[in-house]
Amino acid sequence: MSFQVGEKIYEGKAKVIFNVQNQPDLVYQEFKDSLTAFNGEKKGGFKSKGHLNRDITSIIFQRLSQKGVPNHWIENQGDTGMITKRVKIIPIEVVVRNIAAGSLAKRLGWEEGRKLSLPIMEFYYKNDNLGDPIINEDHIRILGLATDETLSEIRRMAKIINGELTQLFGACGLDLVDFKLEFGRTKNGEIILADEVSPDTCRLWDKTTKEKLDKDRFRRDLGNIEEAYRKVHERVELAVKKGANS
Ligand SMILES: Nc1ncnc2c1ncn2[C@@H]1O[C@H](COP(=O)(O)OP(=O)(O)OP(=O)(O)O)[C@@H](O)[C@H]1O
Ligand SMILES: [Mg+2]
């Protein structure tokens, strides 16, 4: 189907969101080449980043649809765009962790790379002014960010997504260390996965070399950022073509 992009609604750090003409229930998302970290304080980017993240996200979202996980993806447009369902984003960032890294390792004094005996789910309040602070279910209730019912649905979906993504990245020779999800509510009230799943939002380590193939290369000045994103793209594309053990 052909869609006409309308006016810009919002520009975030990684994507620009536009209306779609005559389609009030859809938005157009343009993936940017810029990279930011530490709540926007550190800035960078590379030429094909928008394209790679758009492709990786769309491959993963299509795969999740096949596995019965409802999400916002409708179709890709051009090199860096995608049409998605319009949702009202639930202002909670859901982080799922399988291996200790980043802020978790720091907070608890754990060694990065420590395998967790079961996945940890964390919630962060999506609020740039506050620097996206970590919150628990009581904070969520008091802030009125989600009802208990909504939160249990989010938990249920995040757990399923962790299983699917661990398997998919596993077939790519990658360990899914941790990742961040955003959920939204459609006009019909359905809760679906939104935003993106990419090396910006996941920690991915090569299973054999332990090489980091994600945004930590940028955060920690490790170099070869573009090469890392390309490797993830290539491997995910190949794994899905091969059926990724499904
Ligand atoms: N299907 C959707 N409908 C409406 N908004 C969406 C959808 N998917 C993602 N968004 C929102 O689009 C915005 C732009 O994404 P981007 O990743 O650039 O934001 P960000 O800068 O990381 O974070 P922030 O949410 O603080 O702006 C985000 O606020 C995200 O929650
Ligand atoms: Mg974002």
Short mmCIF file of C-alpha atoms and ligand atoms in Angstrom, two decimals:
data_model
loop_
_atom_site.label_atom_id
_atom_site.label_comp_id
_atom_site.label_asym_id
_atom_site.label_seq_id
_atom_site.Cartn_x
_atom_site.Cartn_y
_atom_site.Cartn_z
CA MET A 1 0.00 0.00 0.00
CA SER A 2 1.27 3.50 -0.61
CA PHE A 3 1.17 6.00 2.23
CA GLN A 4 1.71 9.76 2.14
CA VAL A 5 3.80 11.10 4.98
CA GLY A 6 2.17 14.07 6.73
CA GLU A 7 3.49 16.62 9.21
CA LYS A 8 6.13 15.96 11.83
CA ILE A 9 4.68 15.17 15.25
CA TYR A 10 7.76 14.62 17.38
CA GLU A 11 11.51 14.40 17.04
CA GLY A 12 13.24 12.07 19.49
CA LYS A 13 16.90 11.20 19.80
CA ALA A 14 16.77 8.21 17.45
CA LYS A 15 13.62 8.68 15.39
CA VAL A 16 11.32 11.31 13.96
CA ILE A 17 7.59 10.60 14.07
CA PHE A 18 5.20 11.90 11.38
CA ASN A 19 1.48 11.70 10.72
CA VAL A 20 0.32 9.60 7.78
CA GLN A 21 -2.16 11.41 5.54
CA ASN A 22 -5.74 10.14 5.88
CA GLN A 23 -4.60 7.40 8.27
CA PRO A 24 -5.17 8.68 11.80
CA ASP A 25 -4.36 5.30 13.33
CA LEU A 26 -0.89 5.13 11.76
CA VAL A 27 2.39 7.00 12.09
CA TYR A 28 5.52 7.12 9.96
CA GLN A 29 8.82 6.66 11.81
CA GLU A 30 12.09 7.85 10.31
CA PHE A 31 15.18 6.25 11.86
CA LYS A 32 17.99 8.79 12.30
CA ASP A 33 21.74 8.30 11.82
CA SER A 34 22.48 9.98 15.14
CA LEU A 35 23.52 8.12 18.26
CA THR A 36 23.15 9.49 21.77
CA ALA A 37 23.96 8.12 25.20
CA PHE A 38 23.76 9.17 28.84
CA ASN A 39 20.40 10.88 28.43
CA GLY A 40 21.53 12.77 25.32
CA GLU A 41 24.76 14.15 26.80
CA LYS A 42 27.03 12.19 24.47
CA LYS A 43 26.34 12.64 20.76
CA GLY A 44 27.57 10.83 17.67
CA GLY A 45 26.35 8.70 14.82
CA PHE A 46 27.21 7.20 11.46
CA LYS A 47 25.79 7.33 7.97
CA SER A 48 23.91 4.02 7.67
CA LYS A 49 22.74 3.73 11.27
CA GLY A 50 19.14 4.71 10.52
CA HIS A 51 18.93 2.17 7.74
CA LEU A 52 20.48 -0.66 9.77
CA ASN A 53 18.30 -0.04 12.84
CA ARG A 54 15.16 0.23 10.71
CA ASP A 55 15.99 -3.08 9.03
CA ILE A 56 16.94 -4.90 12.23
CA THR A 57 13.81 -3.63 14.00
CA SER A 58 11.53 -4.58 11.12
CA ILE A 59 13.00 -8.09 10.78
CA ILE A 60 12.57 -8.66 14.51
CA PHE A 61 9.06 -7.22 14.66
CA GLN A 62 7.91 -9.37 11.74
CA ARG A 63 9.39 -12.40 13.42
CA LEU A 64 7.62 -11.50 16.70
CA SER A 65 4.32 -11.15 14.81
CA GLN A 66 4.78 -14.66 13.44
CA LYS A 67 5.32 -15.85 16.99
CA GLY A 68 2.09 -14.21 18.13
CA VAL A 69 3.54 -11.11 19.80
CA PRO A 70 1.41 -8.12 18.73
CA ASN A 71 3.47 -5.10 17.72
CA HIS A 72 3.20 -1.83 15.80
CA TRP A 73 5.05 -2.73 12.57
CA ILE A 74 3.02 -2.38 9.34
CA GLU A 75 5.53 -1.91 6.51
CA ASN A 76 8.90 -0.43 5.64
CA GLN A 77 9.19 2.69 3.53
CA GLY A 78 12.34 3.81 1.73
CA ASP A 79 15.71 3.12 3.34
CA THR A 80 15.10 4.43 6.83
CA GLY A 81 11.35 4.63 7.37
CA MET A 82 8.55 2.45 8.59
CA ILE A 83 4.81 2.76 8.89
CA THR A 84 3.51 1.63 12.25
CA LYS A 85 0.29 1.59 14.20
CA ARG A 86 -0.11 4.76 16.24
CA VAL A 87 -0.11 4.05 19.94
CA LYS A 88 -0.18 5.99 23.15
CA ILE A 89 3.14 5.02 24.66
CA ILE A 90 2.93 3.72 28.24
CA PRO A 91 5.66 5.82 29.92
CA ILE A 92 7.54 2.85 31.34
CA GLU A 93 10.77 1.49 29.88
CA VAL A 94 10.82 -2.24 30.46
CA VAL A 95 14.32 -3.68 30.74
CA VAL A 96 14.90 -7.43 30.71
CA ARG A 97 18.29 -8.77 31.74
CA ASN A 98 19.81 -12.20 31.24
CA ILE A 99 23.45 -11.39 32.01
CA ALA A 100 24.69 -8.66 34.37
CA ALA A 101 26.01 -5.55 32.61
CA GLY A 102 25.80 -1.77 32.68
CA SER A 103 23.89 -0.13 35.52
CA LEU A 104 22.87 -3.44 37.11
CA ALA A 105 26.46 -4.60 37.43
CA LYS A 106 27.41 -1.20 38.85
CA ARG A 107 24.52 -0.94 41.29
CA LEU A 108 25.04 -4.37 42.83
CA GLY A 109 28.80 -4.58 42.43
CA TRP A 110 28.42 -7.57 40.14
CA GLU A 111 30.97 -8.51 37.54
CA GLU A 112 29.83 -7.75 33.99
CA GLY A 113 29.12 -11.03 32.27
CA ARG A 114 27.74 -12.80 35.34
CA LYS A 115 24.99 -15.10 34.08
CA LEU A 116 21.74 -14.49 35.97
CA SER A 117 20.04 -17.64 37.30
CA LEU A 118 16.75 -16.18 36.08
CA PRO A 119 15.93 -13.12 34.00
CA ILE A 120 15.50 -9.83 35.87
CA MET A 121 12.79 -7.42 34.77
CA GLU A 122 13.19 -3.76 35.65
CA PHE A 123 11.00 -0.72 35.09
CA TYR A 124 12.18 2.82 34.42
CA TYR A 125 9.99 5.92 34.40
CA LYS A 126 10.18 7.32 30.85
CA ASN A 127 10.86 10.92 31.81
CA ASP A 128 13.85 12.72 30.29
CA ASN A 129 13.76 15.55 32.85
CA LEU A 130 14.29 13.03 35.62
CA GLY A 131 16.81 10.98 33.61
CA ASP A 132 14.51 7.91 33.34
CA PRO A 133 14.79 6.76 36.99
CA ILE A 134 14.33 3.13 38.02
CA ILE A 135 10.93 2.48 39.64
CA ASN A 136 9.01 -0.49 41.00
CA GLU A 137 5.36 -1.55 40.84
CA ASP A 138 4.40 0.63 43.80
CA HIS A 139 5.82 3.74 42.12
CA ILE A 140 3.96 2.76 38.94
CA ARG A 141 0.68 2.48 40.90
CA ILE A 142 1.14 5.80 42.71
CA LEU A 143 2.25 7.62 39.55
CA GLY A 144 -0.73 6.06 37.77
CA LEU A 145 1.47 4.94 34.86
CA ALA A 146 -0.33 1.63 34.40
CA THR A 147 -2.98 -0.46 36.13
CA ASP A 148 -2.01 -3.75 37.74
CA GLU A 149 -3.77 -5.51 34.89
CA THR A 150 -1.81 -3.59 32.24
CA LEU A 151 1.43 -4.19 34.09
CA SER A 152 0.86 -7.92 34.30
CA GLU A 153 0.12 -7.98 30.56
CA ILE A 154 3.36 -6.09 29.91
CA ARG A 155 5.29 -8.52 32.12
CA ARG A 156 3.74 -11.48 30.33
CA MET A 157 4.64 -10.09 26.90
CA ALA A 158 8.16 -9.05 27.91
CA LYS A 159 8.85 -12.58 29.16
CA ILE A 160 7.68 -14.12 25.88
CA ILE A 161 9.71 -11.56 23.90
CA ASN A 162 12.80 -12.43 25.94
CA GLY A 163 12.38 -16.09 25.01
CA GLU A 164 11.89 -15.33 21.32
CA LEU A 165 14.75 -12.84 21.10
CA THR A 166 17.15 -15.06 23.05
CA GLN A 167 16.44 -17.83 20.55
CA LEU A 168 16.72 -15.57 17.50
CA PHE A 169 19.95 -13.89 18.58
CA GLY A 170 21.22 -17.27 19.78
CA ALA A 171 20.86 -18.53 16.21
CA CYS A 172 23.01 -15.52 15.23
CA GLY A 173 25.79 -16.57 17.59
CA LEU A 174 24.88 -13.70 19.92
CA ASP A 175 24.10 -13.61 23.63
CA LEU A 176 21.17 -11.34 24.43
CA VAL A 177 22.58 -9.70 27.56
CA ASP A 178 19.74 -7.22 28.17
CA PHE A 179 17.28 -5.05 26.26
CA LYS A 180 14.71 -2.26 26.64
CA LEU A 181 11.12 -2.39 25.42
CA GLU A 182 8.34 0.17 25.12
CA PHE A 183 4.71 -0.78 24.98
CA GLY A 184 1.77 1.28 23.79
CA ARG A 185 -1.99 1.18 23.64
CA THR A 186 -3.81 1.29 20.30
CA LYS A 187 -7.06 3.15 19.73
CA ASN A 188 -8.86 -0.13 20.43
CA GLY A 189 -7.16 -0.44 23.81
CA GLU A 190 -4.90 -3.31 22.79
CA ILE A 191 -1.44 -3.32 24.39
CA ILE A 192 1.24 -3.90 21.76
CA LEU A 193 5.01 -3.75 21.53
CA ALA A 194 6.14 -0.42 20.00
CA ASP A 195 9.31 1.63 19.48
CA GLU A 196 12.34 -0.37 18.28
CA VAL A 197 14.52 -3.41 18.94
CA SER A 198 18.03 -2.71 17.67
CA PRO A 199 21.67 -2.55 18.81
CA ASP A 200 20.70 0.84 20.31
CA THR A 201 18.30 -0.88 22.70
CA CYS A 202 19.88 -4.33 23.23
CA ARG A 203 23.22 -5.50 24.57
CA LEU A 204 24.49 -8.22 22.25
CA TRP A 205 27.75 -10.10 22.79
CA ASP A 206 29.32 -12.53 20.34
CA LYS A 207 28.98 -15.95 21.97
CA THR A 208 32.55 -17.04 21.20
CA THR A 209 34.65 -13.89 21.17
CA LYS A 210 32.45 -11.97 23.70
CA GLU A 211 32.87 -8.95 21.42
CA LYS A 212 30.26 -6.26 22.12
CA LEU A 213 28.05 -5.64 19.07
CA ASP A 214 25.81 -2.84 20.32
CA LYS A 215 25.64 0.75 21.52
CA ASP A 216 28.18 0.08 24.28
CA ARG A 217 30.81 0.48 21.54
CA PHE A 218 29.70 4.11 21.35
CA ARG A 219 29.12 4.64 25.09
CA ARG A 220 32.56 3.26 25.93
CA ASP A 221 34.50 4.55 22.89
CA LEU A 222 35.37 1.05 21.70
CA GLY A 223 35.41 1.99 17.99
CA ASN A 224 34.08 0.03 14.98
CA ILE A 225 30.49 0.96 15.80
CA GLU A 226 29.22 0.75 12.24
CA GLU A 227 30.91 -2.61 11.71
CA ALA A 228 29.18 -3.96 14.83
CA TYR A 229 25.71 -2.81 13.73
CA ARG A 230 26.38 -4.28 10.27
CA LYS A 231 27.32 -7.63 11.75
CA VAL A 232 24.10 -7.75 13.76
CA HIS A 233 22.07 -6.83 10.68
CA GLU A 234 23.78 -9.46 8.53
CA ARG A 235 23.41 -12.21 11.11
CA VAL A 236 19.77 -11.46 11.96
CA GLU A 237 18.86 -11.34 8.27
CA LEU A 238 20.57 -14.69 7.67
CA ALA A 239 19.08 -16.35 10.75
CA VAL A 240 15.55 -15.34 9.77
CA LYS A 241 16.14 -16.57 6.19
CA LYS A 242 17.26 -19.92 7.56
CA GLY A 243 14.19 -20.06 9.79
CA ALA A 244 16.13 -19.55 13.04
CA ASN A 245 15.36 -23.08 14.29
CA SER A 246 11.63 -22.47 14.14
N1 LIG B 1 3.96 3.34 17.38
C1 LIG B 1 4.24 4.48 18.01
N2 LIG B 1 3.29 5.44 18.15
C2 LIG B 1 3.58 6.59 18.79
N3 LIG B 1 4.77 6.89 19.33
C3 LIG B 1 5.76 5.97 19.23
C4 LIG B 1 5.54 4.71 18.57
N4 LIG B 1 6.69 3.99 18.64
C5 LIG B 1 7.58 4.75 19.31
N5 LIG B 1 7.04 5.95 19.67
C6 LIG B 1 7.70 7.07 20.37
O1 LIG B 1 8.43 7.82 19.43
C7 LIG B 1 9.36 8.66 20.11
C8 LIG B 1 10.60 8.84 19.28
O2 LIG B 1 11.47 7.76 19.41
P1 LIG B 1 12.98 7.98 19.86
O3 LIG B 1 13.56 6.62 20.04
O4 LIG B 1 13.67 8.93 18.96
O5 LIG B 1 12.78 8.67 21.28
P2 LIG B 1 13.91 8.93 22.36
O6 LIG B 1 14.57 10.22 22.09
O7 LIG B 1 14.76 7.71 22.50
O8 LIG B 1 13.10 9.00 23.70
P3 LIG B 1 11.93 9.96 24.14
O9 LIG B 1 10.78 9.03 24.24
O10 LIG B 1 12.40 10.43 25.47
O11 LIG B 1 11.76 11.02 23.11
C9 LIG B 1 9.55 8.03 21.49
O12 LIG B 1 8.98 8.87 22.46
C10 LIG B 1 8.78 6.71 21.38
O13 LIG B 1 8.25 6.34 22.62
MG MG B 2 14.37 5.77 21.85
#
